[in-house]
Short mmCIF file of C-alpha atoms and ligand atoms in Angstrom, two decimals:
data_model
loop_
_atom_site.label_atom_id
_atom_site.label_comp_id
_atom_site.label_asym_id
_atom_site.label_seq_id
_atom_site.Cartn_x
_atom_site.Cartn_y
_atom_site.Cartn_z
CA MET Q 1 176.61 138.71 53.84
CA GLU Q 2 180.48 139.78 53.19
CA THR Q 3 180.99 140.65 49.43
CA CYS Q 4 184.61 140.89 47.98
CA ALA Q 5 186.26 140.85 44.75
CA LEU Q 6 188.48 138.36 44.20
CA THR Q 7 191.33 137.86 40.83
CA PHE Q 8 192.96 135.15 39.21
CA GLU Q 9 195.13 135.10 36.42
CA SER Q 10 193.39 132.55 34.50
CA ARG Q 11 189.55 133.75 35.17
CA GLY Q 12 189.45 137.63 35.68
CA GLU Q 13 188.00 139.62 38.30
CA PHE Q 14 184.66 138.66 39.68
CA ALA Q 15 182.47 139.51 42.89
CA VAL Q 16 180.90 137.03 45.13
CA SER Q 17 178.71 137.02 47.98
CA LYS Q 18 180.32 134.27 49.98
CA ILE Q 19 181.72 133.59 53.80
CA ALA Q 20 185.45 132.60 53.38
CA ILE Q 21 186.54 129.36 55.18
CA LYS Q 22 189.63 129.12 53.48
CA GLU Q 23 191.72 130.57 50.79
CA ASP Q 24 189.32 130.43 47.63
CA ILE Q 25 186.76 128.23 49.58
CA PHE Q 26 183.40 129.89 50.10
CA TRP Q 27 180.09 129.28 51.85
CA VAL Q 28 177.35 129.87 49.36
CA GLY Q 29 174.57 128.56 50.86
CA ILE Q 30 170.83 129.16 52.16
CA LYS Q 31 169.44 130.17 55.63
CA ASP Q 32 166.21 128.91 56.53
CA PRO Q 33 165.38 130.04 60.06
CA ASP Q 34 161.41 129.52 59.49
CA ARG Q 35 161.27 126.44 58.52
CA GLU Q 36 159.42 124.23 61.45
CA LEU Q 37 159.73 120.67 60.40
CA PHE Q 38 162.25 118.44 58.19
CA ASP Q 39 160.59 115.80 56.66
CA GLY Q 40 157.33 116.97 57.99
CA LEU Q 41 158.64 115.32 60.97
CA MET Q 42 162.02 116.65 62.53
CA PRO Q 43 161.19 119.88 64.74
CA LEU Q 44 163.42 122.63 63.50
CA PRO Q 45 163.51 124.92 66.77
CA GLN Q 46 166.61 127.20 65.29
CA GLY Q 47 165.88 126.51 61.34
CA THR Q 48 168.02 125.13 59.30
CA THR Q 49 170.41 125.82 56.53
CA TYR Q 50 171.36 124.49 53.11
CA ASN Q 51 175.12 124.62 52.59
CA ALA Q 52 176.40 124.77 49.42
CA TYR Q 53 180.30 125.62 48.87
CA LEU Q 54 182.40 126.98 46.15
CA VAL Q 55 185.66 126.17 45.70
CA VAL Q 56 187.60 127.96 43.12
CA GLY Q 57 190.77 126.34 41.77
CA SER Q 58 193.53 127.86 39.43
CA GLU Q 59 191.70 126.35 36.34
CA LYS Q 60 188.40 124.99 37.33
CA THR Q 61 185.59 126.23 39.74
CA ALA Q 62 183.12 123.87 41.40
CA LEU Q 63 179.73 124.44 43.23
CA ILE Q 64 179.53 121.94 45.87
CA ASP Q 65 175.80 120.88 46.32
CA THR Q 66 172.73 123.15 45.84
CA CYS Q 67 169.52 123.65 47.81
CA GLU Q 68 165.88 123.21 47.96
CA PRO Q 69 164.63 124.33 44.61
CA GLU Q 70 162.16 127.59 46.10
CA PHE Q 71 165.77 129.13 47.02
CA ILE Q 72 167.16 129.06 43.61
CA ASN Q 73 167.28 132.50 43.11
CA GLU Q 74 169.02 133.04 46.82
CA LEU Q 75 171.81 130.93 45.61
CA THR Q 76 172.30 132.04 42.31
CA ALA Q 77 172.38 135.71 44.12
CA ASN Q 78 175.28 134.41 46.11
CA LEU Q 79 176.71 133.01 42.79
CA GLU Q 80 176.75 136.48 41.34
CA GLY Q 81 179.80 138.03 39.36
CA VAL Q 82 180.52 133.98 38.85
CA ASP Q 83 180.82 134.15 35.36
CA GLN Q 84 181.59 130.01 34.74
CA ILE Q 85 181.14 127.41 37.06
CA ASP Q 86 182.77 124.01 35.67
CA TYR Q 87 181.53 121.58 38.11
CA ILE Q 88 178.58 121.19 39.92
CA VAL Q 89 179.19 118.32 42.71
CA SER Q 90 176.75 116.52 44.15
CA HIS Q 91 177.04 114.14 47.18
CA HIS Q 92 173.25 113.33 47.85
CA ALA Q 93 170.16 112.95 45.81
CA GLU Q 94 167.56 114.47 48.47
CA GLN Q 95 166.12 117.49 47.50
CA ASP Q 96 167.36 119.72 49.82
CA HIS Q 97 170.68 119.71 48.00
CA SER Q 98 169.88 118.31 44.84
CA GLY Q 99 166.79 119.98 44.05
CA SER Q 100 168.35 123.28 42.19
CA ILE Q 101 170.54 121.01 40.27
CA PRO Q 102 168.58 121.07 36.84
CA LEU Q 103 168.32 124.71 37.48
CA LEU Q 104 171.75 125.64 38.01
CA LEU Q 105 172.52 123.26 34.92
CA GLU Q 106 170.16 125.40 32.72
CA ARG Q 107 171.72 128.69 34.25
CA TYR Q 108 175.58 127.78 34.15
CA PRO Q 109 175.24 125.52 30.31
CA GLU Q 110 178.76 124.88 30.53
CA SER Q 111 179.02 123.10 33.58
CA THR Q 112 178.83 119.57 34.42
CA LEU Q 113 177.27 117.39 37.54
CA LEU Q 114 179.96 115.42 39.07
CA CYS Q 115 178.66 112.42 40.82
CA ILE Q 116 179.13 108.44 41.51
CA GLN Q 117 176.99 105.99 39.79
CA LYS Q 118 174.64 105.36 42.66
CA ASN Q 119 174.06 108.81 42.77
CA LYS Q 120 173.49 109.50 39.35
CA ASP Q 121 170.68 106.48 39.31
CA MET Q 122 168.81 108.26 42.33
CA LEU Q 123 169.33 111.80 40.84
CA GLN Q 124 167.76 110.50 37.51
CA THR Q 125 165.05 108.92 39.45
CA LEU Q 126 164.11 111.98 41.36
CA LEU Q 127 164.99 114.85 39.24
CA THR Q 128 165.25 115.61 34.83
CA ILE Q 129 169.09 115.56 34.53
CA PRO Q 130 170.05 114.29 30.85
CA ASP Q 131 172.83 111.80 30.70
CA ASP Q 132 175.30 114.45 28.88
CA ARG Q 133 175.57 116.75 31.65
CA ILE Q 134 176.43 114.23 33.84
CA GLN Q 135 180.17 112.83 34.49
CA VAL Q 136 180.51 110.04 36.47
CA ILE Q 137 183.26 109.61 39.11
CA GLU Q 138 184.31 106.31 40.58
CA ASP Q 139 184.55 106.07 44.58
CA GLY Q 140 188.34 107.08 45.54
CA GLY Q 141 188.30 109.00 42.44
CA GLU Q 142 189.83 112.84 41.74
CA VAL Q 143 188.79 115.54 39.97
CA SER Q 144 191.32 118.78 39.57
CA LEU Q 145 190.63 122.17 39.59
CA GLY Q 146 194.34 123.24 39.35
CA ASN Q 147 195.90 123.80 42.44
CA LYS Q 148 193.02 121.83 44.14
CA THR Q 149 191.88 118.56 44.17
CA ILE Q 150 188.17 116.93 44.72
CA ARG Q 151 188.41 113.75 46.04
CA PHE Q 152 184.91 111.69 45.89
CA GLU Q 153 184.08 108.98 48.48
CA HIS Q 154 181.48 106.83 48.54
CA PHE Q 155 179.87 106.68 52.49
CA PRO Q 156 176.95 104.79 52.00
CA TRP Q 157 174.22 104.91 54.71
CA VAL Q 158 174.66 108.37 55.95
CA HIS Q 159 171.94 108.26 55.55
CA TRP Q 160 171.12 107.33 52.11
CA PRO Q 161 172.75 104.73 49.78
CA GLU Q 162 174.42 106.89 47.84
CA THR Q 163 175.60 109.35 49.83
CA THR Q 164 179.51 110.51 48.80
CA LEU Q 165 181.68 112.65 50.86
CA THR Q 166 184.49 114.89 49.02
CA TYR Q 167 187.66 115.86 50.33
CA ILE Q 168 190.27 118.47 49.28
CA PRO Q 169 193.53 117.26 50.12
CA GLU Q 170 195.26 120.63 49.72
CA ASP Q 171 193.42 122.31 52.13
CA LYS Q 172 192.22 119.53 54.52
CA VAL Q 173 189.00 120.51 53.87
CA LEU Q 174 186.03 117.74 54.16
CA PHE Q 175 182.80 118.07 52.95
CA PRO Q 176 180.63 115.23 54.66
CA CYS Q 177 176.83 116.13 53.12
CA ASP Q 178 174.54 115.28 56.05
CA PHE Q 179 176.94 113.03 57.84
CA LEU Q 180 177.84 115.32 60.72
CA GLY Q 181 175.43 118.15 60.37
CA SER Q 182 172.76 119.77 62.57
CA HIS Q 183 169.50 121.67 61.73
CA TYR Q 184 171.04 124.73 62.93
CA CYS Q 185 170.44 128.54 61.30
CA TRP Q 186 173.50 130.01 62.97
CA ASP Q 187 174.42 133.69 63.24
CA ASN Q 188 178.67 132.49 63.17
CA LEU Q 189 179.31 129.98 60.32
CA PHE Q 190 181.98 128.52 62.75
CA ALA Q 191 181.00 126.06 65.45
CA GLY Q 192 183.87 126.69 67.52
CA ASP Q 193 183.19 125.25 71.23
CA ASP Q 194 179.46 126.79 70.91
CA PRO Q 195 177.27 124.05 72.96
CA VAL Q 196 174.32 125.13 71.29
CA VAL Q 197 175.99 124.03 67.69
CA TYR Q 198 176.63 120.49 69.26
CA LYS Q 199 172.94 120.06 71.04
CA GLY Q 200 171.80 120.69 67.33
CA ALA Q 201 174.31 118.11 65.83
CA LEU Q 202 173.12 115.60 68.62
CA GLU Q 203 169.42 116.05 67.94
CA TYR Q 204 170.60 115.69 64.49
CA TYR Q 205 172.17 112.60 64.86
CA VAL Q 206 169.52 111.16 67.20
CA GLN Q 207 166.74 111.13 64.40
CA ILE Q 208 168.72 110.92 61.10
CA MET Q 209 172.19 108.67 61.74
CA MET Q 210 171.29 106.60 64.76
CA LEU Q 211 169.14 104.37 62.82
CA TYR Q 212 172.49 103.40 61.00
CA SER Q 213 175.19 103.52 63.68
CA THR Q 214 176.59 99.94 62.75
CA MET Q 215 177.85 101.59 59.20
CA THR Q 216 178.54 105.12 60.96
CA ALA Q 217 180.51 103.87 63.16
CA LYS Q 218 183.06 102.08 60.45
CA HIS Q 219 182.68 105.55 58.21
CA LEU Q 220 183.37 107.44 61.64
CA ASP Q 221 186.97 105.27 61.59
CA ARG Q 222 187.49 105.69 57.62
CA LEU Q 223 187.98 109.24 58.59
CA LYS Q 224 190.62 109.24 61.01
CA GLU Q 225 192.32 108.69 57.72
CA PHE Q 226 191.85 112.16 56.69
CA ASP Q 227 193.84 114.93 57.65
CA LEU Q 228 191.01 117.62 58.49
CA GLU Q 229 191.06 121.70 59.16
CA PHE Q 230 187.33 122.09 58.93
CA ILE Q 231 184.62 119.92 58.34
CA CYS Q 232 181.73 121.46 56.07
CA PRO Q 233 178.75 119.72 56.52
CA SER Q 234 175.15 119.87 54.32
CA HIS Q 235 173.21 121.72 57.33
CA GLY Q 236 174.03 123.80 60.33
CA SER Q 237 177.58 125.04 61.37
CA VAL Q 238 181.34 124.59 59.81
CA TYR Q 239 183.64 122.72 62.36
CA ASP Q 240 186.47 124.81 62.55
CA LYS Q 241 187.74 122.46 65.22
CA PRO Q 242 186.90 119.09 63.71
CA GLN Q 243 188.14 116.97 66.45
CA ILE Q 244 184.83 118.30 68.43
CA ILE Q 245 182.29 116.46 66.77
CA LEU Q 246 184.22 113.42 65.84
CA ASP Q 247 184.77 112.86 69.37
CA LEU Q 248 181.10 113.47 70.21
CA TYR Q 249 180.16 110.83 67.46
CA GLU Q 250 182.28 108.11 68.69
CA LYS Q 251 180.88 109.05 72.30
CA TRP Q 252 177.14 108.69 70.79
CA MET Q 253 178.09 105.75 68.63
CA ARG Q 254 180.19 103.92 70.73
CA ASP Q 255 179.70 104.69 74.38
CA PRO Q 256 177.81 101.84 76.22
CA PRO Q 257 174.13 103.22 77.44
CA GLU Q 258 174.16 104.01 81.03
CA ASN Q 259 172.35 102.91 84.55
CA LYS Q 260 169.38 104.75 83.45
CA VAL Q 261 165.69 104.38 82.89
CA LEU Q 262 163.69 106.75 80.30
CA ILE Q 263 159.87 106.42 81.11
CA PRO Q 264 158.08 108.13 78.32
CA TYR Q 265 154.35 108.30 79.11
CA VAL Q 266 150.97 109.83 78.29
CA SER Q 267 147.99 109.58 80.49
CA ALA Q 268 144.22 110.61 79.87
CA HIS Q 269 142.94 111.03 83.58
CA GLY Q 270 145.86 110.55 85.84
CA SER Q 271 146.35 106.61 86.74
CA THR Q 272 149.03 105.88 83.85
CA GLU Q 273 151.16 109.08 85.15
CA ILE Q 274 150.77 107.43 88.98
CA MET Q 275 152.26 104.30 87.65
CA ALA Q 276 155.05 106.10 85.57
CA LYS Q 277 156.18 108.05 88.60
CA HIS Q 278 155.75 105.32 91.11
CA LEU Q 279 157.99 103.16 88.71
CA GLY Q 280 160.73 106.07 88.44
CA LYS Q 281 160.93 106.53 92.29
CA ALA Q 282 160.88 102.44 92.88
CA LEU Q 283 164.08 102.65 90.30
CA GLU Q 284 165.62 106.09 91.78
CA LYS Q 285 165.48 103.91 95.43
CA ARG Q 286 167.13 101.09 93.82
CA GLY Q 287 170.37 103.02 92.35
CA VAL Q 288 169.09 104.11 89.19
CA ASP Q 289 168.83 107.07 87.04
CA VAL Q 290 165.17 107.77 85.64
CA GLU Q 291 163.96 110.20 83.15
CA LEU Q 292 160.31 110.65 83.30
CA LYS Q 293 159.22 112.45 80.03
CA ASN Q 294 155.26 113.61 79.65
CA LEU Q 295 154.80 112.95 75.82
CA ILE Q 296 152.01 115.49 75.81
CA GLY Q 297 153.67 118.53 73.91
CA LEU Q 298 156.90 116.79 73.85
CA SER Q 299 159.05 117.66 70.65
CA LEU Q 300 161.26 114.62 69.68
CA ASN Q 301 164.26 116.62 70.37
CA GLU Q 302 163.47 116.40 74.13
CA LEU Q 303 163.84 112.89 73.87
CA ALA Q 304 167.43 112.85 72.30
CA ASP Q 305 170.01 113.08 75.17
CA ASP Q 306 168.20 109.89 76.75
CA LEU Q 307 167.79 107.91 73.43
CA ILE Q 308 171.29 108.05 73.47
CA ASP Q 309 172.11 106.72 77.06
CA ALA Q 310 169.23 104.77 78.58
CA SER Q 311 169.42 101.20 78.74
CA THR Q 312 165.71 100.63 79.32
CA ILE Q 313 162.89 102.41 78.10
CA VAL Q 314 159.50 101.93 79.82
CA LEU Q 315 156.41 103.17 77.36
CA GLY Q 316 153.59 104.28 79.83
CA SER Q 317 150.05 104.41 77.64
CA SER Q 318 146.45 104.67 78.66
CA VAL Q 319 143.70 102.61 76.56
CA ILE Q 320 141.96 105.27 74.17
CA MET Q 321 139.46 104.16 71.60
CA ALA Q 322 140.29 100.32 72.29
CA ALA Q 323 143.86 100.68 71.83
CA LEU Q 324 147.00 102.80 72.58
CA HIS Q 325 146.94 106.20 73.08
CA PRO Q 326 148.30 107.85 69.63
CA LEU Q 327 151.11 109.45 70.98
CA ALA Q 328 152.69 105.96 72.56
CA VAL Q 329 151.84 104.49 69.11
CA TYR Q 330 154.01 107.25 67.61
CA THR Q 331 156.68 106.96 70.02
CA ALA Q 332 156.93 103.17 70.05
CA PHE Q 333 157.06 103.89 65.78
CA LEU Q 334 159.59 106.27 66.00
CA LEU Q 335 161.72 104.03 68.62
CA ASP Q 336 161.45 101.12 66.37
CA ARG Q 337 162.91 102.80 63.84
CA LEU Q 338 165.59 105.25 65.60
CA LYS Q 339 166.61 102.04 67.47
CA PRO Q 340 168.39 103.48 70.49
CA LYS Q 341 170.93 101.41 72.34
CA ALA Q 342 168.63 100.38 74.85
CA LYS Q 343 168.57 96.86 75.43
CA PHE Q 344 165.75 96.42 77.59
CA ALA Q 345 162.09 97.90 77.38
CA ALA Q 346 158.57 97.51 79.06
CA LEU Q 347 155.15 98.99 78.94
CA ILE Q 348 152.78 100.07 81.41
CA GLY Q 349 149.66 101.57 81.84
CA SER Q 350 145.47 101.84 82.68
CA TYR Q 351 142.50 100.60 80.93
CA GLY Q 352 138.68 101.42 81.64
CA TRP Q 353 137.34 98.37 80.25
CA SER Q 354 139.49 96.41 77.83
CA PRO Q 355 143.07 95.46 78.81
CA ASN Q 356 143.77 93.73 75.24
CA PRO Q 357 146.10 96.91 73.55
CA LEU Q 358 148.25 96.56 76.87
CA LYS Q 359 149.12 93.37 76.56
CA LYS Q 360 150.25 93.18 72.99
CA ALA Q 361 153.77 94.72 74.19
CA ASP Q 362 155.29 92.00 72.05
CA GLU Q 363 153.99 93.70 68.95
CA LEU Q 364 155.57 96.99 70.11
CA PHE Q 365 158.81 96.73 68.38
CA PRO Q 366 159.04 94.37 65.30
CA SER Q 367 162.32 95.66 64.34
CA TRP Q 368 163.72 97.06 67.38
CA LYS Q 369 166.39 94.31 68.94
CA VAL Q 370 165.00 94.73 72.44
CA GLU Q 371 164.23 92.46 75.25
CA LEU Q 372 160.76 92.80 76.83
CA VAL Q 373 161.40 92.89 80.73
CA GLY Q 374 157.76 93.64 81.99
CA ASN Q 375 153.97 94.75 81.50
CA VAL Q 376 152.01 95.94 84.06
CA LEU Q 377 148.44 97.05 83.72
CA SER Q 378 146.13 98.74 85.91
CA LYS Q 379 142.36 98.65 85.76
CA GLY Q 380 141.86 102.19 86.65
CA HIS Q 381 143.43 103.86 89.17
CA PRO Q 382 146.49 101.77 90.50
CA GLY Q 383 146.06 99.66 93.67
CA ASP Q 384 148.54 98.40 96.04
CA ASP Q 385 148.38 95.25 93.69
CA THR Q 386 149.74 97.51 90.64
CA LEU Q 387 152.10 99.17 93.11
CA ALA Q 388 153.52 96.05 94.01
CA GLU Q 389 153.90 94.73 90.49
CA LEU Q 390 155.41 97.84 89.23
CA ASP Q 391 158.27 97.26 92.38
CA GLU Q 392 158.67 93.89 91.07
CA LEU Q 393 159.27 95.40 87.20
CA ALA Q 394 161.77 97.72 89.13
CA ASP Q 395 163.60 94.93 90.44
CA GLU Q 396 163.30 92.95 87.31
CA ILE Q 397 164.62 96.14 85.56
CA VAL Q 398 167.97 96.49 88.11
CA ALA Q 399 168.29 92.65 87.74
CA LYS Q 400 168.77 93.19 84.21
CA HIS Q 401 171.29 96.15 84.22
CA ARG Q 402 173.36 94.21 86.61
CA GLU Q 403 173.51 91.02 84.15
CA VAL Q 404 174.94 93.93 81.76
CA GLY Q 405 177.60 95.08 84.50
CA LEU Q 406 175.89 98.39 84.89
CA PHE Q 407 175.65 97.65 89.27
FE1 FEO J 501 169.94 117.06 53.95
FE2 FEO J 501 169.70 113.86 53.42
O1 FEO J 501 169.33 115.04 53.22
#
């Protein structure tokens, strides 16, 4: 990390380990390349970062967000030489950004925590922070650092209810917290046109933001009012070409799904796999794009592209222990919670002696608004009758795609 000396008439001279984004705005966060899972769920093949930013105004200095508490020493090392932090800005109470706040308030006893009321309530639920160290800022409120202003904007549900963005109008720099971020432990802070960054941003969107896409789309419209040079999220790269990520979010959230069927399946002895592949070929013959995904060893990240644009999802499962295979149950649960754009779903699979688990397709998705268009069961190895039923399912899917204008 680069180290340099900065001089300010009002603050004296200090050295700070940093990466400069704009004049007197620095990344001072943490790189965590070895973390394997986020929330014990999301795969992090490229690690992640907990981005914190130092904003040095002519009169006051602010630290924007913190990090997991286990990295407090690295964060304070990055701040070495900064003898005074006037404000610690909190966007979001989740501990990967807030967890070090109590320790930082101890180390910088003159500092005040700035946040909106909703965030204050949540922070004090999760952490020990005394009232007298917190200054509540109204939605739309501003705090002056002298020659820089920090404006607070409440953007609920990207992805918690208290999530706040901050904006520095003098520099056209936005700090959108988790919104627009990626789990990507970069070598180069700035995203530029790097496709790896935007692939990570897509996986992040699908797993964290897609569930709230209705709300998030409204927030994206709000961002059109901001003049932006840099977008500095809480994870991953800083966007030095902000329009790229904004256009991608527009596409991910608002483009209608395509004439495409995703078939995630798990097969114990090959029968369900035969069914999945037969259905896939039948659909392709009818002009539908198909993505077959064997769930064994599959990462959630590997479904991200297809969850964005498939119109139909057909889940394939064997019956194991008189129930759906656990990988199919897990996938159904994630589909129900993540709520992809697909309008239609079906269940196919084979059983040995009990068809009942495969007959419960209508119980698979209690909260995802999706129309069930088929449920094809095979006793053991699929025979001609089953293959004919799969052809009929392909016809039904094509009819549904035609209804919504995909043919
Ligand atoms: Fe990166 Fe919602 O915390």
